[in-house]
């Protein structure tokens, strides 16, 4: 007998209708394929990543599961409504559903609150029997032992790096804007052998897609000893390149840097966030010290590891003088690639409560919570000044001349410690990653920052008293 079909949709970066999937990443987000891996074989499963493929509403699935983040919630509700009108059963889940379930639940037949591993198999059983409850709660921090490997065989072919996983969840730090600080949970680690098992579960993938890996932890270095032990095991798998993400102070530990290098780490995403010490202190990012950045970036670059660094605008202690000096400061510290964004007061974070209590929230449209909008009134700067600084830094950093200059500087810093073949492979991989990231960020700046800043600003002023704040969320 034919099994019923479950379609898992991962909504992502559907920023504007006419351009739904320009945000092309080399690797997929983890939730869709992870959920597929946990799904009992009583249903057939398909995973659709909206980042690379539009939603086909005439698909043959009986059940739809939608995973989404905060800024995608208005879009998620529309997608769910369309499927529900067609008679399909629709389940919602993800970070926003887990932190604000009362707001999300009315839009779905059922929602999953929290981490799926302990509750999803039961939910699928109930779904097939037609006995779904309105809400399933997984508890705050269920065990991370024995999570089945993600279904890499279901990753869209367009992704160059289908092998993505995570070793840890949570973070020991308390940055006031971070989603992890809406509901704090302990930093937890998976058994190292489970992570290795994921990375080996590559049957059916073409050989060249088995060579690169992304570890999508919030902070791989939350327990530095664990991270080093894990990287030692990963090094044995001899990947051509891995990418990972960790808190910047981990780079004080030279053994950690060596472990990254030995595992062939080629790209590290770092929450640099600001080169303004006062702003860092203000958002409780105490682990970052601006005067250490240059040394850390140099350490990584010398080992052939590119840095991809978050950079936030509109932090309360920022000033016009700081923004004027920012392009030069970025050049001095030697970031390879930056991910600029305007700070987001995510609902329920300490940053949100602060802005709310001071009556400074000015835009409640959740679809604007993507990092390109000014959402709360700044203490010293006007919206125009913030948008102008955002535009100007993007423009200077991502000019072709600066992109090439940084690439040459990265090549120049290399200390050659391996065979000629290994060195050439390292340089090839880092060059591809560097230009892919830089060109994507340049494209983002052109599409989302330069041409849209003005129209978005007007739109924001019109919507200043949005319905959302007339009916604020209860957190
Ligand atoms: S270091 Fe990163 S993951 Fe940890 S709390 Fe701060 S922003 Fe969140």
CSV table of C-alpha atoms and ligand atoms in Angstrom, one decimal, residues 170-175 177-181 184 218-219 245 247 271 273 285 287, ligand 1:
chain,number,residue,atom,x,y,z
A,170,UNK,CA,23.0,26.5,23.4
A,171,UNK,CA,25.8,28.9,24.4
A,172,UNK,CA,27.3,29.9,27.8
A,173,UNK,CA,27.2,33.6,26.9
A,174,UNK,CA,24.5,36.2,27.5
A,175,UNK,CA,24.5,38.6,24.5
A,177,UNK,CA,20.2,40.4,21.3
A,178,UNK,CA,20.6,36.6,20.9
A,179,UNK,CA,17.7,34.3,20.3
A,180,UNK,CA,19.3,31.8,22.7
A,181,UNK,CA,18.6,34.2,25.5
A,184,UNK,CA,18.0,30.1,28.3
A,218,UNK,CA,25.6,28.3,17.6
A,219,UNK,CA,29.0,28.2,19.3
A,245,UNK,CA,31.0,28.9,13.9
A,247,UNK,CA,32.5,32.6,19.8
A,271,UNK,CA,30.3,36.9,16.0
A,273,UNK,CA,29.5,42.3,15.8
A,285,UNK,CA,29.2,40.7,24.6
A,287,UNK,CA,33.8,37.9,25.7
B,1,LIG,S1,28.1,34.2,21.7
B,1,LIG,FE1,26.7,34.0,19.9
B,1,LIG,S2,25.5,32.2,20.3
B,1,LIG,FE2,26.4,32.8,22.3
B,1,LIG,S3,24.9,34.2,23.3
B,1,LIG,FE3,26.3,35.5,22.1
B,1,LIG,S4,25.3,35.8,20.1
B,1,LIG,FE4,24.3,34.0,21.1
